[in-house]
Amino acid sequence: MNAHVRIDTPRLSRRMMLRAGAAAGGGLFLSARLPGVAGAATVAAGEAQNAPAVNAPTLNAYVKIAPDGLITIVNKNPECGQGIKTMLPMLIAEELDADWKDVRIVQAMNDPATYPRQFAGGSLATPMNWDPMRRVGAAGRQMLISAAADTWGVPAAECVTEPGLVRHSASGKSLRYGELAAKAATVPAPKLETLTLKDPKTFRIIGRAQPNIDGPAIVSGKPLYGIDVEIPGMKYAVFHKCPVFYGRCLEANIPEVKAMPGVVDLHVIEGNRDLGGLSSGVAVVADTWWHANKARAALTPQWDEGPFGGHSTDGYDDHAKTLSASAPQQVLRKDGDVDAALAGAAKVVEAEYSYPFVSHQPLEPQNCTARWTGDKLEIWTSTQNPEPGRQLIAKTLGIPAENIAIHMMRCGGGFGRRLSNDYMVEAATIARKANAPIKLLWSREDDMHHDMYRPGGYHTLKAGLDSSGKLVAWKVHFVTFSRDGKVVNSGDLAPTEFPAHFVPNLQLGSSMMETLIPTGPMRAPRSNALSYVFQSFLDELAHASGQDPVAFQLALLDQPGAHEGYDAPRMAAVVRAVAERSGWGKRKPAPGHALGFAQYYSHQGYFAEVVEASVADSGRVKVHKVWVVGDVGSQIINPLNAENQVQGAVLDGIGQALGLEITFKNGRTKQSNFGEYPLIRMADAPPVDVHFLLSNHPPTGLGEPALPPVVPALCNAVFAATGKRVRSLPIDQGMLKKV
């Protein structure tokens, strides 16, 4: 179980106000101020940055109905491929009773006064917006009904809506929304808390598969992404940074490189030695990106590598061994007497697990276009978290934040990388020095060498089973990384991590070792690594006890009492369902194939997964099929996108397990491109069977919770096929090779 953050459904109050007015050119314009959502957004941002939650300003949603009947809905959040640009407007359109074919969606700019906490992360868009956004649509529907009733001189109670129109039931009269829009704009806005929302049984849009609203533009190659931006007079920029984190440029052959064809200028940037901000390096500005990169290749800068030059993966491994052999530096949780329980256990199982640093590698590399006009700055970029980027630029460059405008472009993937905005402050700095609009574009090597990596970690585990095979003791020593004595971003272990609360004698301890490697959230932060360790070890315990792994975990889940937000019956239900769908224990896999199982709760989603895999004599692992069952509440808003999200998360996890690893030597990232960091290929992508259990809980998000279980499920399948445990990632084919 990941670090638990409670996200309550926003409560309505009189402060949740709807404002209406006439839109330009006629029609109806709706603006809703929804203070109750702000706290949830702040929690998400705090979790992503390892910072405490604070109060935040209000959230807003906008709808425009034109006289011709077209309905424009603004999507406030960044679209990173997670489908939010389609899903959020669906919530409004459903309660508005709009005809979906008449809906047009536009992307908002970053606007903290109107749309506070615009971000993509934490799988929080659904729980934050499920109720408030629907009430915005319901208010619009009520105003349109009032306008129609007044037009006909009939009671509003006699009027109903159908997609895009209001009908008077008794007379059969009807008016389309476009015909009513101007009059509806004069109707007093209702109080949102008084509105009655639709019965889900009557949904026409929610629960129906809706294609990606940007799909036609994507497949036809229309410019949507940050990397597509072009503005008049734009120059291209590359930024050559020290290959060692925290290093700085001392000098470079500026005159020689500046004389090269197509080069406009070069600038040595001192930076502020902030790993999440402006680094030191040499910026090259040129007429084309080709000229800029050719000039960069000719640079011979001299670097002060700083204190990190001696760091390496081998050194971390050795240090972790030393720390693991000693008592934990801190105890995160202690229940019962774990040492006494281990001493009295009928069987004790011990294991050591580790996992590497991992790079995000969205297919669209980091990029940002920046233009200064006097003391005003305009930015076009792909970001998951635009407002912190605006504040970072303002702080770094010493300008008012209100002088910065950010256009949020569609992201070609984010997965947590674009929660950091280092590339934005780089582009702003270079544009000001260049005195011209510039487009900063990172190379693939830049992306791999200067990521905010998922941190690695080391675990020493020890557990005790009684004579009946019941788990009675659980002890973990987690060695993680720190900076200035504080655990690095996304490198922590929550005291609620499953099976906490389900084992009477349990101790979670940790130790830290210093690093300057920049780290940050990656899809299902912490959970993507911890699930591998804890669920793999639980599989070991099941086999050591002579029990079936599914039955072992179901017995573990069958414990009375409250568990700090963890709903054991919900998890048990998805475990039983995935066992049934995969034929666990009922069918014999194909020759050489084996099944592996794991379950995990993260980001408010309960997921259980079964992987069918085989291992060739060469040691090559092949995944043949994955079954997934998840419980994310009472409603799947867009089934098409939901299935895509789960399938993408599963393939992401399989790719990490099979081949992704970032290592360091002499303070440098050793891997440079996909030849050394092989993302999953189509030939290795198995079919993924997705099924959702609907439960009586508010809907939650899907971007992250399907990933964590697939990694241990795959590793457990490898064990079932070979008898060999995968205790370090990525999976070592040499270890599995038949001699």
XYZ file of C-alpha atoms in Angstrom:
739
model
C 0.000 0.000 0.000
C 1.474 3.331 -1.002
C 1.647 6.399 1.235
C -2.009 7.021 1.968
C -3.382 10.453 1.136
C -7.038 10.941 1.902
C -8.878 12.662 -0.934
C -12.471 13.331 0.084
C -15.182 14.087 -2.415
C -15.527 17.898 -2.347
C -18.423 19.063 -0.193
C -20.771 21.624 -1.621
C -21.386 24.942 0.062
C -22.880 28.335 -0.705
C -19.364 29.437 -1.650
C -19.626 27.158 -4.702
C -21.116 29.752 -6.992
C -22.257 29.606 -10.603
C -22.038 32.762 -12.672
C -23.821 33.190 -15.999
C -23.656 35.791 -18.721
C -24.010 36.410 -22.406
C -21.147 35.087 -24.464
C -19.484 37.150 -27.145
C -21.585 36.887 -30.294
C -24.634 35.792 -28.283
C -25.270 32.654 -26.316
C -24.663 31.471 -22.779
C -21.421 31.553 -20.807
C -21.132 29.652 -17.521
C -18.387 30.052 -14.921
C -18.355 27.986 -11.750
C -16.265 28.714 -8.671
C -15.794 25.551 -6.681
C -13.677 26.120 -3.550
C -14.252 22.630 -2.198
C -11.957 21.093 -4.786
C -8.904 23.172 -4.038
C -7.759 21.185 -1.031
C -7.614 17.945 -2.997
C -5.508 19.554 -5.685
C -3.069 20.847 -3.077
C -2.685 17.400 -1.550
C -1.783 16.027 -4.955
C 0.832 18.665 -5.553
C 2.247 18.209 -2.077
C 2.506 14.447 -2.569
C 4.222 14.899 -5.906
C 6.806 17.255 -4.440
C 7.190 15.539 -1.048
C 5.678 18.659 0.518
C 2.827 19.011 2.996
C -0.624 19.958 1.795
C -1.718 23.556 2.183
C -4.868 25.426 1.374
C -5.228 26.485 -2.250
C -7.461 28.868 -4.183
C -10.561 27.896 -6.103
C -11.161 25.648 -9.095
C -13.165 26.858 -12.093
C -14.945 25.268 -15.048
C -16.316 27.026 -18.126
C -19.025 26.311 -20.668
C -20.086 28.374 -23.685
C -23.250 27.706 -25.698
C -23.374 29.504 -29.053
C -26.544 30.491 -30.946
C -25.860 27.794 -33.550
C -26.041 25.147 -30.814
C -22.334 24.379 -30.620
C -21.152 23.906 -27.060
C -17.576 24.787 -26.167
C -16.141 23.298 -22.987
C -12.763 24.353 -21.645
C -10.414 21.618 -20.440
C -8.409 23.134 -17.617
C -5.863 20.396 -16.981
C -2.779 19.419 -19.006
C -3.379 16.617 -21.499
C -0.498 14.133 -21.403
C -2.132 11.195 -23.154
C -4.193 10.260 -20.106
C -7.413 11.342 -21.834
C -8.332 14.184 -19.492
C -9.146 16.536 -22.366
C -11.990 14.205 -23.294
C -13.008 12.983 -19.822
C -13.479 16.248 -17.917
C -15.772 17.762 -20.565
C -17.761 14.505 -20.580
C -18.745 15.153 -16.958
C -20.133 18.585 -17.776
C -21.732 17.519 -21.049
C -23.558 14.619 -19.400
C -25.355 16.716 -16.813
C -25.912 19.520 -19.319
C -27.640 16.896 -21.472
C -25.582 18.048 -24.410
C -25.468 16.245 -27.701
C -21.852 15.046 -27.712
C -21.504 15.626 -31.455
C -22.153 19.333 -30.811
C -19.415 19.620 -28.174
C -16.136 21.337 -28.978
C -13.267 21.267 -26.491
C -10.534 23.842 -26.099
C -7.434 23.735 -23.932
C -7.080 26.385 -21.254
C -3.920 28.361 -20.739
C -2.311 28.295 -17.332
C -4.489 30.738 -15.401
C -4.222 30.390 -11.607
C -6.846 33.053 -10.973
C -9.443 31.125 -12.952
C -8.188 27.544 -12.847
C -6.099 27.034 -9.690
C -3.940 23.918 -9.485
C -3.915 22.906 -13.103
C -1.826 19.786 -13.074
C -1.691 16.196 -14.255
C -0.556 13.740 -11.599
C -1.575 11.478 -8.783
C -4.532 9.999 -10.711
C -6.564 12.746 -9.067
C -8.508 14.321 -11.919
C -11.494 12.000 -11.456
C -11.874 12.187 -7.651
C -11.345 15.949 -7.729
C -13.851 16.679 -10.454
C -16.464 13.910 -10.476
C -19.094 15.807 -8.484
C -18.257 19.509 -9.050
C -17.962 19.323 -12.843
C -21.255 17.466 -13.115
C -22.954 20.193 -11.057
C -21.705 22.820 -13.500
C -23.464 20.942 -16.289
C -26.593 20.397 -14.202
C -26.795 24.127 -13.458
C -26.620 24.933 -17.148
C -29.371 22.433 -17.874
C -31.620 23.983 -15.227
C -31.052 27.483 -16.636
C -31.925 26.313 -20.148
C -35.108 24.683 -18.827
C -36.047 27.916 -17.030
C -35.528 29.905 -20.232
C -37.695 27.508 -22.227
C -40.458 27.426 -19.601
C -40.578 31.223 -19.539
C -40.738 31.330 -23.336
C -43.700 28.965 -23.400
C -45.361 30.287 -20.230
C -45.398 26.856 -18.608
C -44.034 25.507 -15.286
C -40.394 24.434 -15.483
C -41.395 21.135 -13.856
C -43.258 20.216 -17.045
C -40.106 20.542 -19.148
C -37.441 17.929 -19.763
C -34.203 17.864 -21.696
C -33.014 15.602 -24.443
C -29.589 15.811 -26.046
C -29.234 19.436 -27.104
C -32.817 20.550 -26.592
C -35.587 21.298 -24.080
C -39.017 19.739 -24.594
C -42.406 20.571 -23.053
C -43.873 17.177 -22.300
C -47.549 18.157 -22.536
C -47.482 20.171 -25.770
C -44.591 18.487 -27.467
C -42.935 21.855 -28.127
C -39.140 21.909 -28.195
C -36.329 24.419 -28.524
C -32.703 23.670 -29.173
C -30.055 24.901 -26.759
C -28.713 27.395 -29.287
C -32.132 29.025 -29.551
C -32.368 29.316 -25.758
C -28.782 30.328 -25.006
C -29.200 34.118 -25.067
C -32.264 34.027 -22.814
C -30.705 31.448 -20.520
C -27.842 33.877 -19.957
C -30.294 36.207 -18.170
C -31.617 33.503 -15.808
C -30.304 33.724 -12.214
C -27.724 31.047 -11.614
C -28.897 28.298 -9.260
C -27.072 27.290 -6.115
C -24.955 24.288 -7.000
C -25.636 22.484 -3.722
C -29.388 22.458 -4.470
C -29.101 20.692 -7.811
C -30.242 17.134 -8.380
C -27.811 15.149 -10.491
C -28.788 12.480 -12.966
C -29.394 8.895 -11.982
C -26.428 7.025 -13.472
C -28.919 4.700 -15.157
C -29.882 7.598 -17.444
C -26.330 8.526 -18.504
C -25.934 9.028 -22.248
C -22.291 10.167 -22.358
C -20.663 8.966 -19.127
C -20.074 5.238 -19.321
C -20.020 5.221 -23.125
C -16.779 4.792 -25.076
C -15.775 8.201 -26.386
C -12.796 8.452 -28.768
C -9.911 10.775 -27.936
C -11.066 14.255 -28.909
C -7.630 14.967 -30.434
C -7.464 11.636 -32.273
C -8.126 12.946 -35.806
C -5.571 15.745 -35.371
C -2.970 13.323 -34.006
C -3.257 10.771 -36.802
C -3.254 13.490 -39.471
C -0.121 15.091 -38.031
C -1.587 18.443 -37.052
C 0.526 20.477 -34.606
C -0.672 19.881 -31.054
C 2.459 19.209 -29.027
C 5.045 21.499 -27.544
C 7.582 20.172 -30.009
C 5.350 21.395 -32.867
C 5.328 25.072 -31.853
C 6.631 27.631 -34.305
C 6.381 31.413 -33.875
C 7.605 34.251 -36.099
C 11.284 35.106 -35.788
C 11.990 31.999 -33.722
C 15.534 30.701 -33.311
C 16.543 27.265 -32.047
C 18.477 26.576 -28.874
C 20.265 23.664 -27.269
C 21.687 23.694 -23.764
C 24.902 21.805 -23.074
C 25.079 21.004 -19.364
C 27.770 19.351 -17.289
C 27.469 15.566 -17.581
C 27.980 15.358 -13.818
C 25.068 16.482 -11.682
C 25.749 19.683 -9.792
C 28.725 20.546 -12.014
C 29.287 23.977 -13.550
C 30.927 25.427 -16.622
C 34.273 27.158 -16.082
C 35.042 28.156 -19.654
C 34.362 27.137 -23.260
C 35.631 27.811 -26.790
C 32.895 30.380 -27.421
C 34.554 32.501 -30.204
C 35.469 29.442 -32.263
C 31.988 27.912 -32.135
C 30.223 31.251 -32.600
C 31.918 31.625 -35.986
C 30.318 28.425 -37.307
C 27.637 28.734 -40.047
C 24.095 29.242 -38.807
C 25.131 30.027 -35.232
C 23.559 33.186 -33.829
C 25.157 33.320 -30.397
C 26.404 31.328 -27.401
C 25.852 32.091 -23.730
C 27.522 30.667 -20.658
C 24.820 30.307 -18.022
C 25.966 30.182 -14.429
C 22.847 28.492 -13.070
C 21.821 28.288 -9.453
C 22.972 24.769 -8.570
C 19.374 23.756 -8.010
C 18.753 20.305 -9.484
C 15.115 21.173 -10.111
C 15.880 24.599 -11.517
C 18.463 26.330 -13.681
C 21.634 24.336 -14.261
C 24.995 25.666 -15.345
C 25.981 25.180 -18.967
C 26.464 26.624 -22.429
C 23.455 27.654 -24.509
C 23.770 27.611 -28.288
C 21.319 29.698 -30.330
C 21.152 29.059 -34.060
C 18.999 29.420 -37.151
C 18.072 25.722 -37.128
C 18.237 22.898 -34.636
C 20.693 21.125 -36.942
C 23.070 24.110 -36.820
C 22.653 24.340 -33.051
C 23.544 20.690 -32.526
C 26.478 20.838 -34.918
C 27.821 23.764 -32.923
C 27.205 21.953 -29.670
C 29.278 19.010 -30.906
C 32.191 21.402 -31.480
C 32.079 22.742 -27.921
C 34.925 21.810 -25.590
C 33.811 23.226 -22.241
C 35.827 22.872 -19.082
C 33.741 21.682 -16.146
C 33.998 21.924 -12.406
C 32.422 18.536 -11.647
C 31.797 19.373 -8.030
C 31.289 16.859 -5.229
C 29.465 14.229 -7.278
C 32.267 13.169 -9.620
C 33.182 10.104 -7.566
C 29.689 8.665 -7.221
C 28.778 5.417 -8.977
C 26.222 2.626 -8.939
C 28.910 0.211 -7.735
C 29.650 2.528 -4.828
C 25.992 2.741 -3.908
C 25.671 -1.046 -4.039
C 28.630 -1.482 -1.680
C 27.370 1.181 0.719
C 23.908 -0.394 0.747
C 25.393 -3.760 1.723
C 27.132 -2.159 4.676
C 24.026 -0.341 5.821
C 21.822 -3.405 5.373
C 24.074 -5.401 7.686
C 23.555 -2.865 10.490
C 20.459 -1.800 12.423
C 18.146 0.619 10.597
C 18.865 4.284 11.176
C 15.170 4.840 11.880
C 12.133 2.707 12.620
C 9.128 3.730 10.552
C 6.649 1.368 12.167
C 6.711 -1.236 14.923
C 3.804 -3.509 15.864
C 4.099 -6.255 18.468
C 7.448 -7.948 19.111
C 8.813 -8.942 15.738
C 12.090 -10.417 17.019
C 10.332 -12.671 19.520
C 7.851 -13.752 16.863
C 10.668 -14.619 14.457
C 12.469 -16.578 17.172
C 9.322 -18.613 17.815
C 8.277 -19.090 14.188
C 8.029 -22.567 12.702
C 9.718 -21.309 9.523
C 11.717 -18.152 8.803
C 12.222 -16.843 5.259
C 14.838 -14.234 4.358
C 15.559 -12.410 1.100
C 17.298 -9.360 -0.330
C 15.689 -7.343 -3.130
C 16.895 -4.337 -5.098
C 15.776 -2.228 -8.009
C 17.576 0.411 -10.092
C 17.110 4.026 -10.953
C 14.774 4.373 -13.940
C 14.365 7.171 -16.475
C 10.945 8.404 -17.614
C 11.718 8.786 -21.332
C 8.470 10.190 -22.727
C 8.689 9.953 -26.502
C 8.441 13.737 -26.799
C 11.697 15.040 -25.308
C 11.623 18.110 -23.068
C 11.061 21.319 -24.994
C 9.904 24.874 -24.489
C 9.374 27.924 -26.700
C 9.849 31.321 -25.064
C 9.300 34.883 -26.249
C 10.026 38.105 -24.376
C 8.130 41.287 -25.201
C 9.589 44.009 -23.026
C 9.284 42.693 -19.479
C 6.567 40.168 -20.384
C 7.322 36.517 -21.086
C 5.218 34.115 -23.125
C 5.812 30.357 -22.916
C 4.574 27.436 -25.031
C 5.403 24.062 -23.545
C 4.368 20.537 -22.610
C 4.091 20.459 -18.824
C 2.184 18.525 -16.203
C 2.492 21.297 -13.638
C 2.461 24.754 -15.257
C 1.967 27.042 -12.256
C 5.060 25.850 -10.330
C 6.954 26.385 -13.598
C 5.697 29.950 -13.755
C 6.735 30.537 -10.143
C 10.150 28.955 -10.775
C 10.799 31.303 -13.695
C 9.614 34.308 -11.706
C 11.871 33.463 -8.772
C 14.912 32.617 -10.897
C 14.700 35.626 -13.209
C 13.347 38.092 -10.660
C 10.178 39.082 -12.500
C 6.536 39.196 -11.348
C 4.729 35.920 -11.954
C 1.815 37.843 -13.476
C 4.160 38.894 -16.298
C 4.441 35.281 -17.448
C 1.850 33.611 -19.703
C 1.990 29.865 -20.293
C 0.284 28.084 -23.181
C -0.243 24.452 -22.204
C 0.468 22.278 -25.227
C -0.447 18.622 -25.442
C 2.289 16.464 -23.882
C 3.809 13.561 -25.751
C 3.927 11.627 -22.494
C 4.873 12.764 -19.029
C 4.691 9.917 -16.482
C 5.840 12.346 -13.786
C 8.831 13.845 -15.619
C 6.930 16.954 -16.600
C 5.949 17.702 -13.009
C 9.400 19.332 -12.940
C 9.921 22.424 -15.087
C 13.691 22.797 -15.385
C 13.449 23.037 -19.185
C 11.009 25.968 -18.847
C 13.371 28.110 -16.812
C 16.210 27.196 -19.192
C 14.216 28.391 -22.204
C 13.158 31.610 -20.468
C 16.758 32.382 -19.487
C 18.136 31.679 -22.954
C 15.415 33.721 -24.675
C 16.176 36.750 -22.517
C 19.892 36.492 -23.256
C 19.269 35.908 -26.967
C 16.899 38.895 -27.241
C 14.802 36.803 -29.633
C 12.135 34.108 -29.376
C 13.751 30.706 -29.032
C 12.691 27.106 -29.092
C 14.709 24.989 -26.697
C 14.693 21.326 -27.630
C 16.430 18.601 -25.672
C 17.948 15.618 -27.448
C 17.213 12.047 -26.403
C 20.624 12.010 -24.731
C 19.745 15.165 -22.794
C 16.543 13.530 -21.616
C 18.375 10.441 -20.418
C 21.313 12.258 -18.821
C 19.302 14.945 -17.040
C 16.122 13.256 -15.882
C 14.387 13.367 -12.509
C 14.849 9.620 -12.107
C 12.772 7.088 -10.221
C 15.152 6.322 -7.348
C 16.620 2.892 -6.785
C 16.423 1.048 -3.490
C 17.563 -1.968 -1.463
C 15.448 -4.147 0.845
C 16.407 -6.815 3.354
C 13.335 -8.812 4.372
C 12.688 -11.434 7.021
C 9.366 -13.107 7.818
C 8.095 -15.833 10.090
C 5.367 -18.446 9.504
C 3.687 -20.462 12.224
C 3.090 -24.220 12.003
C -0.155 -23.676 10.048
C 1.579 -21.454 7.481
C 0.142 -18.212 8.803
C 2.281 -15.085 8.491
C 3.106 -13.982 12.063
C 6.167 -11.755 11.652
C 7.384 -9.303 8.990
C 10.611 -7.290 9.185
C 12.027 -4.963 6.525
C 15.178 -2.867 6.384
C 14.923 -0.424 3.464
C 18.055 1.368 2.282
C 17.159 4.431 0.257
C 18.754 7.682 -0.854
C 18.866 11.102 0.746
C 19.963 14.613 0.000
C 21.063 16.860 2.840
C 19.838 14.248 5.288
C 16.286 14.064 3.899
C 14.884 11.206 1.858
C 14.892 11.985 -1.854
C 11.730 12.696 -3.805
C 9.778 9.444 -4.307
C 12.277 7.449 -2.269
C 10.271 6.993 0.918
C 8.470 4.037 2.486
C 5.104 4.657 4.132
C 4.414 3.035 7.510
C 1.095 1.811 6.054
C 2.730 -0.247 3.298
C 0.878 -3.555 2.929
C 0.966 -5.961 4.781
C 1.080 -3.444 7.646
C -2.030 -3.955 9.834
C -2.363 -7.525 8.570
C 0.599 -9.018 10.464
C 0.604 -8.881 14.281
C 4.359 -8.473 14.604
C 5.837 -6.069 12.063
C 8.769 -3.690 11.821
C 9.613 -1.340 8.962
C 12.995 0.341 9.210
C 15.087 2.452 6.875
C 18.571 3.816 6.362
C 19.747 6.479 3.937
C 22.816 7.276 1.864
C 23.507 10.664 0.306
C 23.266 11.320 -3.414
C 22.989 14.287 -5.755
C 21.074 12.374 -8.408
C 17.871 14.282 -9.140
C 14.800 12.161 -8.463
C 11.082 12.637 -8.830
C 7.715 10.956 -9.250
C 7.299 8.301 -11.892
C 3.961 6.697 -12.780
C 2.704 5.290 -9.457
C 5.479 6.916 -7.381
C 7.059 4.595 -4.811
C 4.420 1.960 -5.544
C 6.050 1.043 -8.861
C 9.077 -0.240 -6.908
C 7.704 -1.232 -3.523
C 5.037 -3.467 -5.074
C 7.759 -5.513 -6.764
C 9.552 -6.139 -3.487
C 6.628 -6.732 -1.127
C 4.427 -8.730 -3.483
C 7.346 -10.878 -4.672
C 8.296 -11.662 -1.082
C 4.688 -12.524 -0.225
C 4.785 -14.988 -3.110
C 7.932 -16.494 -1.583
C 6.143 -16.876 1.722
C 3.140 -18.520 0.082
C 5.371 -21.170 -1.493
C 7.351 -21.595 1.737
C 4.089 -22.256 3.575
C 2.980 -24.778 0.962
C -0.044 -22.661 0.033
C -1.380 -21.376 -3.239
C -0.303 -17.695 -3.618
C -3.854 -16.462 -4.250
C -5.243 -18.413 -1.293
C -2.354 -17.204 0.896
C -3.113 -13.544 0.194
C -6.863 -13.988 0.533
C -6.268 -15.462 3.980
C -4.021 -12.519 4.803
C -6.699 -10.060 3.687
C -9.319 -11.809 5.818
C -8.419 -9.860 8.957
C -10.979 -7.943 11.045
C -10.647 -4.292 11.950
C -9.920 -0.938 10.286
C -6.763 -0.523 8.244
C -6.177 3.232 7.778
C -8.159 3.615 4.579
C -7.265 0.226 3.144
C -10.440 -1.682 2.218
C -9.539 -5.370 2.485
C -12.908 -6.657 1.178
C -12.513 -4.557 -1.984
C -9.072 -6.010 -2.568
C -10.257 -9.548 -1.858
C -13.020 -9.090 -4.433
C -10.605 -8.100 -7.210
C -8.260 -10.948 -6.234
C -11.065 -13.496 -6.567
C -12.210 -11.939 -9.835
C -8.791 -12.004 -11.491
C -8.272 -15.598 -10.371
C -11.579 -16.525 -11.999
C -10.908 -14.650 -15.257
C -7.403 -16.072 -15.648
C -8.427 -19.623 -14.769
C -6.035 -19.605 -11.816
C -5.899 -23.104 -10.365
C -8.481 -24.366 -12.854
C -6.643 -24.552 -16.152
C -3.222 -25.820 -17.062
C -1.068 -23.260 -18.891
C 0.529 -24.209 -22.211
C 3.738 -26.278 -22.001
C 6.563 -24.130 -20.678
C 4.156 -21.408 -19.575
C 3.448 -20.420 -15.976
C 1.208 -18.005 -14.125
C 2.197 -15.375 -11.580
C -0.081 -13.334 -9.349
C 0.128 -10.034 -7.438
C -2.218 -7.424 -5.978
C -1.646 -3.843 -4.962
C -3.474 -0.746 -3.756
C -2.256 2.642 -4.902
C -3.735 6.002 -5.852
C -7.111 4.898 -4.481
C -7.325 1.965 -6.901
C -7.512 -1.727 -5.963
C -5.889 -3.961 -8.589
C -5.018 -7.636 -8.903
C -3.203 -9.091 -11.892
C -2.129 -12.433 -13.314
C 0.687 -12.785 -15.836
C 1.237 -15.780 -18.096
C 4.894 -16.009 -19.119
C 7.512 -18.435 -20.371
C 11.303 -18.511 -20.183
C 13.332 -19.833 -23.129
C 16.518 -21.865 -22.727
C 18.405 -18.670 -23.590
C 16.841 -17.015 -20.547
C 14.621 -14.735 -22.627
C 11.340 -13.969 -20.882
C 8.177 -13.827 -22.957
C 4.899 -12.485 -21.593
C 1.941 -14.153 -23.324
C -1.054 -12.568 -21.610
C -2.013 -10.415 -18.644
C -5.340 -10.409 -16.817
C -6.253 -7.289 -14.856
C -9.158 -6.643 -12.520
C -9.526 -3.266 -10.853
C -11.912 -1.485 -8.555
C -11.865 2.285 -9.010
C -15.359 2.988 -7.774
C -18.917 3.127 -8.992
C -18.447 4.444 -12.523
C -16.041 4.052 -15.421
C -16.426 7.424 -17.096
C -14.922 6.609 -20.494
C -14.550 2.822 -20.930
C -12.415 3.161 -24.058
C -9.883 5.414 -22.395
C -10.029 3.446 -19.141
C -9.057 0.252 -20.929
C -6.279 2.094 -22.758
C -4.949 3.510 -19.503
C -4.795 0.095 -17.863
C -3.204 -1.555 -20.879
C -0.633 1.219 -21.150
C 0.235 0.988 -17.457
C 0.655 -2.790 -17.680
C 2.922 -2.567 -20.729
C 4.885 0.201 -19.028
C 5.485 -2.044 -16.009
C 6.465 -5.033 -18.149
C 8.949 -2.868 -20.034
C 10.513 -1.676 -16.795
C 10.866 -5.226 -15.503
C 12.342 -6.622 -18.707
C 15.019 -4.096 -19.495
C 15.069 -0.629 -17.936
C 17.971 0.420 -15.746
C 19.930 3.627 -15.257
C 23.431 3.278 -13.829
C 26.128 5.801 -12.936
C 29.910 5.948 -13.157
C 32.139 8.875 -12.236
C 29.024 10.904 -11.541
C 27.697 10.353 -15.063
C 24.676 8.517 -16.418
C 26.039 5.605 -18.426
C 23.007 5.068 -20.688
C 22.494 7.546 -23.524
C 19.766 6.339 -25.860
C 17.285 3.557 -26.524
C 20.023 1.191 -27.697
C 21.174 0.994 -24.065
C 17.782 1.625 -22.525
C 15.389 -0.611 -24.479
C 11.745 0.383 -24.156
C 9.236 -2.405 -24.717
C 8.686 -3.239 -28.409
C 5.432 -4.250 -30.060
C 6.621 -7.845 -30.389
C 6.953 -8.034 -26.603
C 3.592 -6.409 -25.857
C 1.087 -9.099 -24.820
C -2.702 -8.902 -24.934
C -4.090 -7.401 -21.736
C -7.533 -8.479 -20.556
C -9.114 -5.640 -18.544
C -12.124 -5.910 -16.277
C -13.539 -3.472 -13.730
C -15.543 -4.306 -10.636
C -18.003 -1.534 -9.883
C -18.372 -0.765 -6.189
C -20.324 1.660 -4.074
C -17.549 4.249 -3.860
C -16.915 7.541 -5.684
C -14.906 7.048 -8.898
C -11.141 7.413 -8.708
C -8.315 7.683 -11.238
C -6.639 5.213 -13.572
C -3.342 6.652 -14.768
C -1.249 4.860 -12.163
C -2.790 2.079 -10.031
C -2.719 -0.631 -12.727
C 1.077 -0.539 -13.056
C 2.423 -1.717 -9.665
C 1.011 -5.287 -9.588
C 2.258 -6.340 -13.017
C 5.962 -6.210 -12.115
C 5.765 -8.718 -9.216
C 3.174 -10.804 -11.076
C 5.663 -11.200 -13.932
C 8.538 -12.013 -11.568
C 6.356 -14.545 -9.760
C 5.483 -16.149 -13.099
C 9.204 -16.432 -13.872
C 9.684 -18.273 -10.584
C 6.771 -20.590 -11.351
C 8.337 -21.371 -14.733
C 11.960 -21.787 -13.617
C 12.128 -22.146 -9.839
C 14.425 -19.101 -9.767
C 13.547 -15.943 -7.870
C 13.958 -12.522 -9.475
C 15.362 -10.470 -6.602
C 16.805 -7.600 -8.636
C 15.546 -5.638 -11.600
C 15.643 -5.578 -14.522
C 15.240 -9.344 -14.950
C 18.633 -10.931 -15.578
C 18.270 -13.298 -18.525
C 21.735 -14.680 -17.866
C 20.584 -15.873 -14.442
C 17.641 -17.666 -16.067
C 19.633 -19.237 -18.889
C 19.751 -23.011 -18.862
C 23.311 -24.253 -18.582
